[in-house]
Short mmCIF file of C-alpha atoms and ligand atoms in Angstrom, two decimals:
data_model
loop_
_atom_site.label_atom_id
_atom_site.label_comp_id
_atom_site.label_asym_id
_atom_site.label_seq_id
_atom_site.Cartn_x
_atom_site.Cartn_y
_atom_site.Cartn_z
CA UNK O 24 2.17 -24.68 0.46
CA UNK O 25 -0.12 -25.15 3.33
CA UNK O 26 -1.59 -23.39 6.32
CA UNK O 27 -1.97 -25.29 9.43
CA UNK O 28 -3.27 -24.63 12.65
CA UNK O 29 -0.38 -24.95 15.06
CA UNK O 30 -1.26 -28.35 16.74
CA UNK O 31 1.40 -30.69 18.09
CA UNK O 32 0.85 -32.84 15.14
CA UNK O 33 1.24 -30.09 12.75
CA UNK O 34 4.38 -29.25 14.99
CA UNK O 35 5.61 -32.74 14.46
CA UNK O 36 5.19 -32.77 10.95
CA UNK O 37 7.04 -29.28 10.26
CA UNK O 38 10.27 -30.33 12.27
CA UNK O 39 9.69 -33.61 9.83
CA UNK O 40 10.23 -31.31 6.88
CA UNK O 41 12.75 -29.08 8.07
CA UNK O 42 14.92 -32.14 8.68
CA UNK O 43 14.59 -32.87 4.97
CA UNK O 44 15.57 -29.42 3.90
CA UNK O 45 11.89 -28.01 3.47
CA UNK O 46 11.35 -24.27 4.66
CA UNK O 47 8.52 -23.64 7.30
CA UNK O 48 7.18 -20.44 8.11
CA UNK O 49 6.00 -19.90 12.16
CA UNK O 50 5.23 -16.97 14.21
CA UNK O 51 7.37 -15.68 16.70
CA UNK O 52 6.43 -12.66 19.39
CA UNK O 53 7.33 -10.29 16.77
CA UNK O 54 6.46 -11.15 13.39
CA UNK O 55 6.46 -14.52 11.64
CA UNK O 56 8.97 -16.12 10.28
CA UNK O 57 10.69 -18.00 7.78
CA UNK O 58 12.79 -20.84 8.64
CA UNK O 59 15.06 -23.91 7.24
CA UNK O 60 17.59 -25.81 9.90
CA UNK O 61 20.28 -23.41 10.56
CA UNK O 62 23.17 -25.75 9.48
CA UNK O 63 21.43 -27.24 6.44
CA UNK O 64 23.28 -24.98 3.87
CA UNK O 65 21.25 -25.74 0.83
CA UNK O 66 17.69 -25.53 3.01
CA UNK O 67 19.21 -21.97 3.97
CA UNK O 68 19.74 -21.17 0.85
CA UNK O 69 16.09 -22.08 -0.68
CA UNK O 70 14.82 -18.63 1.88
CA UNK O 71 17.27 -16.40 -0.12
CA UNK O 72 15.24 -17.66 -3.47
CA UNK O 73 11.75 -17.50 -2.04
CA UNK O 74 12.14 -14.15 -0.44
CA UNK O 75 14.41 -13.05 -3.31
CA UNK O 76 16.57 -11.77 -0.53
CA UNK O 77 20.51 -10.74 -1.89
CA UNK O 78 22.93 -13.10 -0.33
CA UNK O 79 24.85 -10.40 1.49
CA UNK O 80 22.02 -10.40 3.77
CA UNK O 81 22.49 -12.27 6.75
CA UNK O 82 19.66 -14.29 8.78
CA UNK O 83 18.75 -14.64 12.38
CA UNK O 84 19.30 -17.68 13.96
CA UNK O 85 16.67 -19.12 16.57
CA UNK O 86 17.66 -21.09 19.58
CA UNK O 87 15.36 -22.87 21.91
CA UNK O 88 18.07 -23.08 25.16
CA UNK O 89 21.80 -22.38 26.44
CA UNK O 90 23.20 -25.35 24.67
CA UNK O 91 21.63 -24.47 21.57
CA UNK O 92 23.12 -21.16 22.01
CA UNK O 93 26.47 -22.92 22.21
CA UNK O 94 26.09 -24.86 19.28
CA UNK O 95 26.14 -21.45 17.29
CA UNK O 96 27.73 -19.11 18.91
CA UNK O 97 30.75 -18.34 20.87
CA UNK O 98 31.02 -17.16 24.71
CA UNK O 99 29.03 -13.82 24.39
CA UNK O 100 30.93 -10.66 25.86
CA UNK O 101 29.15 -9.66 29.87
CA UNK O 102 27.35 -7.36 28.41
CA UNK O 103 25.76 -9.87 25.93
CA UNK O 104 25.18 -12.12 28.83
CA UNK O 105 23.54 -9.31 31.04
CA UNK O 106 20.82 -8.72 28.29
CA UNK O 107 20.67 -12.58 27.71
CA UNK O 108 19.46 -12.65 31.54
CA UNK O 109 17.43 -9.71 31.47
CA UNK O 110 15.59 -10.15 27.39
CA UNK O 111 15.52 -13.75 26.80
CA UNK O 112 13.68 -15.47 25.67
CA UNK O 113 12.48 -12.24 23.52
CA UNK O 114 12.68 -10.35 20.88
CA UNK O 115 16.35 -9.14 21.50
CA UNK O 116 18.86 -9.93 19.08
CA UNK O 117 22.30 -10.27 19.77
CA UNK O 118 25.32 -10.48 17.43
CA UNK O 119 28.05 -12.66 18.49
CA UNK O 120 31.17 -15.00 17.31
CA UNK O 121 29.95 -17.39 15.39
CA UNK O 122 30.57 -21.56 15.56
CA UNK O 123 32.38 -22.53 12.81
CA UNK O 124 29.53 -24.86 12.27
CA UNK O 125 27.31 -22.66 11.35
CA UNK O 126 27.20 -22.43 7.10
CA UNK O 127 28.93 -19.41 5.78
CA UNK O 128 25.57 -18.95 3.92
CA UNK O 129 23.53 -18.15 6.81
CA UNK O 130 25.65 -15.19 8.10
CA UNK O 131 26.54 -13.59 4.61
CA UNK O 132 30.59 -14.87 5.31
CA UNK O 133 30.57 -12.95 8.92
CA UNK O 134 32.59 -13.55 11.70
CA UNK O 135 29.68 -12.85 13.52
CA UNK O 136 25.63 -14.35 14.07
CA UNK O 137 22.77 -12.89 15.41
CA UNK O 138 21.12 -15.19 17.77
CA UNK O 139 17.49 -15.05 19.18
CA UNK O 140 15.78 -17.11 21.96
CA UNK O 141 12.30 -16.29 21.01
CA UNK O 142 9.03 -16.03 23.43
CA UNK O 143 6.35 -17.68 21.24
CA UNK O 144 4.96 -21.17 22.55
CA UNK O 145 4.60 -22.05 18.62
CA UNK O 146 8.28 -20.62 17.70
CA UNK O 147 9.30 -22.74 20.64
CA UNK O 148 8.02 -25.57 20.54
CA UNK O 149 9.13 -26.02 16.55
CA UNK O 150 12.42 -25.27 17.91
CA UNK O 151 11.98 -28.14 20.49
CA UNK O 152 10.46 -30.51 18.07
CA UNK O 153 13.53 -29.92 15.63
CA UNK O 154 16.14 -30.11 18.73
CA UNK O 155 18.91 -27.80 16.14
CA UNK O 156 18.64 -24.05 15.61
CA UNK O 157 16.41 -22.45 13.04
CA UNK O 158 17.64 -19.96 10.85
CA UNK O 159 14.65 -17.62 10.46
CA UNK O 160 14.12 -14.21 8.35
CA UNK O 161 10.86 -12.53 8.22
CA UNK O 162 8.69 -14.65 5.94
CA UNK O 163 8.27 -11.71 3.84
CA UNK O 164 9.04 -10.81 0.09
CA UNK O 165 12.67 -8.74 0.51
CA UNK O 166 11.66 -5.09 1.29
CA UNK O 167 8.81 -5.29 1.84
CA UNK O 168 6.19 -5.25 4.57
CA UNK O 169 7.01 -7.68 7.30
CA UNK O 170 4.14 -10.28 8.13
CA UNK O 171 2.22 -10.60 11.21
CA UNK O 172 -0.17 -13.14 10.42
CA UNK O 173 -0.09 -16.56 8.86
CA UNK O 174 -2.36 -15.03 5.55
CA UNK O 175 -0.24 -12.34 5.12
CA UNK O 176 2.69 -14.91 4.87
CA UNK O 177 0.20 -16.78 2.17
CA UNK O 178 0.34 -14.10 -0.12
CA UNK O 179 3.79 -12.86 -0.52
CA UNK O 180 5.66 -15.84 -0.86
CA UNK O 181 4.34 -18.85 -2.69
CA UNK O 182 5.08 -22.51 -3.22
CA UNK O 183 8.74 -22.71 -2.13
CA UNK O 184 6.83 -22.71 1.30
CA UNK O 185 6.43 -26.00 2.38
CA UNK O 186 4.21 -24.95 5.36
CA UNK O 187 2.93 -22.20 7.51
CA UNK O 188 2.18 -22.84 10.80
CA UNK O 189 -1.00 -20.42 11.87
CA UNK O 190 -0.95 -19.05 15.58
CA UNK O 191 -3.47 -15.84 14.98
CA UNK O 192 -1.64 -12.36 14.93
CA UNK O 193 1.96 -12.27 16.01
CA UNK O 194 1.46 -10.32 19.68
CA UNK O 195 4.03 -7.80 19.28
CA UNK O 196 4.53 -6.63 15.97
CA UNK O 197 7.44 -4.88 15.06
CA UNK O 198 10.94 -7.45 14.81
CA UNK O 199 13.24 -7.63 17.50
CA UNK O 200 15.97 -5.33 18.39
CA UNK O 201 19.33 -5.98 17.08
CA UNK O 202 22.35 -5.25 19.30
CA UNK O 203 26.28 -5.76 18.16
CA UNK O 204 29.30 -5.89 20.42
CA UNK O 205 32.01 -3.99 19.19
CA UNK O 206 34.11 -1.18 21.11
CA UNK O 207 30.57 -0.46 22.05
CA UNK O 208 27.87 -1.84 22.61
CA UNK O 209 25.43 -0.51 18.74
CA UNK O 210 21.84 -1.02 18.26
CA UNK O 211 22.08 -1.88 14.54
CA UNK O 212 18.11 -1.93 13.86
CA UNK O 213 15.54 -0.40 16.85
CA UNK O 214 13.07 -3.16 17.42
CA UNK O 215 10.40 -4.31 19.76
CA UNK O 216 12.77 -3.60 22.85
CA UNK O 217 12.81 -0.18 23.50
CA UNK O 218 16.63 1.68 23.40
CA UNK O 219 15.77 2.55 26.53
CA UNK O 220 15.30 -0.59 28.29
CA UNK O 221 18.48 -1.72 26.48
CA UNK O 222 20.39 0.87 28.09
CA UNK O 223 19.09 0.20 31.44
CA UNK O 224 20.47 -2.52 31.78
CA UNK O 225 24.08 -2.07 29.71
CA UNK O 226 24.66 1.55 29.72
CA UNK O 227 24.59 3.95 26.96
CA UNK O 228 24.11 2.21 22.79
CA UNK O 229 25.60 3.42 20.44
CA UNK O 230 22.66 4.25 17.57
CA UNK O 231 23.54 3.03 14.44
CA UNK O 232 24.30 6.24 12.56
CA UNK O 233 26.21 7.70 15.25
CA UNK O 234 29.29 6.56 12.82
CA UNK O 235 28.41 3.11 12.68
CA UNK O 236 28.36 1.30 8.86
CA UNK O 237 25.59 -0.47 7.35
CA UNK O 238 25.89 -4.01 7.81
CA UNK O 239 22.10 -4.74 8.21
CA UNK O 240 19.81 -4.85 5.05
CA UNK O 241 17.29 -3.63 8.04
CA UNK O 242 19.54 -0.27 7.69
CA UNK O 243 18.72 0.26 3.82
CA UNK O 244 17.36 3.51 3.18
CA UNK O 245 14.22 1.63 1.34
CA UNK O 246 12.87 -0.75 3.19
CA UNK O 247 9.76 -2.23 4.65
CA UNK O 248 7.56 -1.01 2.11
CA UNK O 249 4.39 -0.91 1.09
CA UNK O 250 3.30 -1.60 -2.65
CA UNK O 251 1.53 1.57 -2.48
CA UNK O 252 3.80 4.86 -2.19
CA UNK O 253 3.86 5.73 1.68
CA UNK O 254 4.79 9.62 2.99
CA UNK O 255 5.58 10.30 6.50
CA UNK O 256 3.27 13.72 7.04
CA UNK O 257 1.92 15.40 9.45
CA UNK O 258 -2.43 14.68 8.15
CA UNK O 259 -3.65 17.61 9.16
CA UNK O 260 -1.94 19.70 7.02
CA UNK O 261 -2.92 18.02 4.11
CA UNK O 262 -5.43 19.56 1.82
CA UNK O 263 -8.82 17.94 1.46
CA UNK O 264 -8.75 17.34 -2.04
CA UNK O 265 -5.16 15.47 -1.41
CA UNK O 266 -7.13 13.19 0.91
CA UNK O 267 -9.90 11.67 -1.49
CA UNK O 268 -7.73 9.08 -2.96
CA UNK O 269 -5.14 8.54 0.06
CA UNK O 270 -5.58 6.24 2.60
CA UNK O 271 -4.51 7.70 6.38
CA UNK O 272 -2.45 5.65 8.68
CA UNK O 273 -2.88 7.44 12.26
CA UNK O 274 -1.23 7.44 15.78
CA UNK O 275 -4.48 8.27 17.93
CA UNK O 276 -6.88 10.17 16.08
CA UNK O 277 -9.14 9.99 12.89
CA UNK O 278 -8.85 12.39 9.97
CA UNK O 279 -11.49 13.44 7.44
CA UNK O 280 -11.52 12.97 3.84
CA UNK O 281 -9.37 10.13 3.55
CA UNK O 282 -10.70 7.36 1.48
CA UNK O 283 -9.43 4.80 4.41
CA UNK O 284 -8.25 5.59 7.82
CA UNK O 285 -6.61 2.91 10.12
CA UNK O 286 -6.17 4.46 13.76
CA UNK O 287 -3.17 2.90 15.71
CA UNK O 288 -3.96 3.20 19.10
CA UNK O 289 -7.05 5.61 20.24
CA UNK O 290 -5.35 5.94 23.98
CA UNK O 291 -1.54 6.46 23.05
CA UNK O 292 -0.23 3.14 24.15
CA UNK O 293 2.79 2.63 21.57
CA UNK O 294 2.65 -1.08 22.74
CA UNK O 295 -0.99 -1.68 21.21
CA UNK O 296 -0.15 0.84 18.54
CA UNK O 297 2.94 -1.70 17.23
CA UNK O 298 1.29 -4.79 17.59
CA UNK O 299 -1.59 -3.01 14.99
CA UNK O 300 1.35 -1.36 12.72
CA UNK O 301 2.23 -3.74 10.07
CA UNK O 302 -1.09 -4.93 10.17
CA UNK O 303 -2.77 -1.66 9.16
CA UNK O 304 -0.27 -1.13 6.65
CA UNK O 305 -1.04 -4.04 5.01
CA UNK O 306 -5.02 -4.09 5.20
CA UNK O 307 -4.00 -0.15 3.70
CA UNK O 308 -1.70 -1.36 0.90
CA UNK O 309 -4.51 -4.05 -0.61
CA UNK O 310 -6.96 -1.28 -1.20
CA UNK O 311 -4.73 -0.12 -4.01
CA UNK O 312 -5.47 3.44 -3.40
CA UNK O 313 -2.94 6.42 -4.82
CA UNK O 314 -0.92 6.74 -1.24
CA UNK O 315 -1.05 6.06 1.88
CA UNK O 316 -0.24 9.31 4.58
CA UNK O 317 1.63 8.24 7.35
CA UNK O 318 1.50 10.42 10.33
CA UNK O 319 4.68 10.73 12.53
CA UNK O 320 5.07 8.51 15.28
CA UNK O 321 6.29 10.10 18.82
CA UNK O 322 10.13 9.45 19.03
CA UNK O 323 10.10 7.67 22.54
CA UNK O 324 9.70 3.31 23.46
CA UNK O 325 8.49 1.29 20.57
CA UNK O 326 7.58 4.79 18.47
CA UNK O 327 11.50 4.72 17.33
CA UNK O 328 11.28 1.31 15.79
CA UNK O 329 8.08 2.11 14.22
CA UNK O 330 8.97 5.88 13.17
CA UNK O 331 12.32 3.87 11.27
CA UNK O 332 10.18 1.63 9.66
CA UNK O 333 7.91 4.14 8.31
CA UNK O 334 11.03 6.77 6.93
CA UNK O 335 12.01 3.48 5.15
CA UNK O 336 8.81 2.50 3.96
CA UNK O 337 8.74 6.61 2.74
CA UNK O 338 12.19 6.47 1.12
CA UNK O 339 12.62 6.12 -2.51
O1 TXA N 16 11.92 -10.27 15.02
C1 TXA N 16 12.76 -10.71 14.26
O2 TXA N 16 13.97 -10.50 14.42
C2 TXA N 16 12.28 -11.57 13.06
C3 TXA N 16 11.75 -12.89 13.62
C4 TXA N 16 11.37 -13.85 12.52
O3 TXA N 16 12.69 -13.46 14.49
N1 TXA N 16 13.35 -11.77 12.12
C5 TXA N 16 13.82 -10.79 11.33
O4 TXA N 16 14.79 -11.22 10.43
O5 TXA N 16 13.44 -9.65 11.38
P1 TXA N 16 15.27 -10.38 9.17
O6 TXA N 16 16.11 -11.32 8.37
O7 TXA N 16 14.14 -9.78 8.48
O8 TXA N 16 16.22 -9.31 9.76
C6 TXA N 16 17.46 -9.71 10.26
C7 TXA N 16 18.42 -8.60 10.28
C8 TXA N 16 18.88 -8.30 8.89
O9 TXA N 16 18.76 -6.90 8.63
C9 TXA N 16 20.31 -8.76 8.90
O10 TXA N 16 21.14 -8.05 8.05
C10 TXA N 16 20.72 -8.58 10.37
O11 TXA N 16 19.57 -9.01 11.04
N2 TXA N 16 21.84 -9.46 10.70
C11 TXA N 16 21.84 -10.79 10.66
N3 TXA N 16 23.07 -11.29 10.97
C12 TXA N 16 23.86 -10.24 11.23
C13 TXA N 16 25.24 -10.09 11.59
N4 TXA N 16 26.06 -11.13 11.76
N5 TXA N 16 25.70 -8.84 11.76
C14 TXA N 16 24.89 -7.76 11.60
N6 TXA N 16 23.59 -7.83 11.24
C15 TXA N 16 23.07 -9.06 11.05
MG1 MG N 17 12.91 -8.57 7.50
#
């Protein structure tokens, strides 16, 4: 496996070995990913066995344009189209009919695909260079911490990884938001678009929850974890001699005692505070300390998506 700087060359030679059924990791706006052509079954396939991700577990699928949206998916409901208009290219994901072309594999045996028109020049531009869809989970080990840089990528998965394509630090952070169609309109995972601005647009979501079933691996009760056992607590009230071997993973302010501290976002902005998340949990989890102390997250914009990722990360 390699890591190259994203240059048009590079580009070139990753669509090169995607068409042969090679898996490429690239960053997108949210986190990077891990991708194989969408309707290359076997390819698809290959990113179940190098995550070691269960089949049942369907995959996003990346489009570039309208016509590659076409070639996937069916004629998405008006509410679909309204947050098409308003989110894309962005990370809003939206699940739709699927194309008999697309392979069974990609979408677990669903009726139904979730489709992304991503932001990132790199994302793209691979997407361009390919001209077909890219079906594209996090290029992360199954359940565990999603990656936001190329090195982080480097680490968890290893040689079935063709290539990573290196653009710095994914800018936002936290994966996109996942929205179904069904009587309602049902965010099935919060994500880098707030609820909020969702609902702006659409009128009220249904949260997943609110009587919906799991059908996202997202929705697991463990998830997105840390090798290093993660609480959700409050740091203050934590006794000193708890804190020695602990590190502290903080919204705005520093705590004493812990043997690491990483501070999200000093002035409160949730925005700089995801973009930092999974990369403090992961400079956190290499110092192989006892636990890590996560402190709550205010339950408002991105702190919902990053709040669910940390009760997962928690659960046991
Ligand atoms: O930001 C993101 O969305 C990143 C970047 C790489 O685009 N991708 C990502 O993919 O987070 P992944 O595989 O880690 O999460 C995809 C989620 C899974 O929980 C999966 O179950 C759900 O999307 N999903 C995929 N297809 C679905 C479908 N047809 N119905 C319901 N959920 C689906
Ligand atoms: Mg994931």
């Amino acid at each position: 496996m390699t890591v190259v700087t994203a240059t048009p060359q590079a580009l070139q030679r990753a669509a090169e070995l995607l068409r042969e059924g090679a898996l490429v990791a690239f960053p997108t706006e949210t986190v990077y990913g891990l991708g194989a052509s969408a309707f290359d079954a076997t390819a698809v396939a290959r990113i179940f066995e190098v995550k070691r991700r269960p089949f049942l577990d369907p995959l996003i699928v990346h489009v570039l344009d309208p016509d590659m949206l076409a070639a996937v998916a069916g004629k998405p409901p008006a509410a679909a189209q309204a947050l098409i208009e308003r989110f894309w290219p962005g990370p809003l994901t939206l699940v739709l009919p699927k194309r008999p072309a697309v392979p069974s594999i990609v979408t677990a045996g669903l009726a139904t695909v979730a489709v992304r028109m991503p932001q990132h020049p790199v994302a793209r531009a691979l997407l361009g260079a390919l001209g077909a869809a890219i079906a594209a989970p996090s290029a992360n080990t199954f359940g565990r911490l999603s990656p936001t840089r190329a090195s982080h990528v480097a680490s968890m998965l290893g040689e079935g990884v063709a290539m990573i394509l290196d653009a710095g630090s994914a800018t936002l952070g936290i994966e996109s938001s996942i929205v179904a169609f069904e009587k309602v309109p049902t965010l099935l995972r919060p994500g880098a678009i707030a609820i909020e601005e969702i609902e702006a647009v659409i009128g009220p979501v249904r949260r997943i929850g609110e009587g919906a079933s799991i059908r996202a691996p997202g929705q697991l009760a463990h998830h997105y974890a840390p090798a290093t056992p993660l609480r959700l607590i409050e740091p203050s009230i934590v006794p000193f001699p708890e804190r020695r071997r602990a590190a502290v993973l903080a919204f705005q302010e520093e705590f004493a005692g812990y043997a690491a501290t990483r501070v999200l976002a000093a002035d409160g902005d949730l925005r700089a505070a995801a973009a930092a998340f999974f990369d403090a949990l992961h400079e956190l989890d290499a110092l192989g300390l006892e636990r890590i102390d996560a402190q709550p997250l205010p339950e408002r914009g991105l702190g919902v998506a990053m709040t669910d990722r940390l009760r997962r990360a928690a659960a046991r």
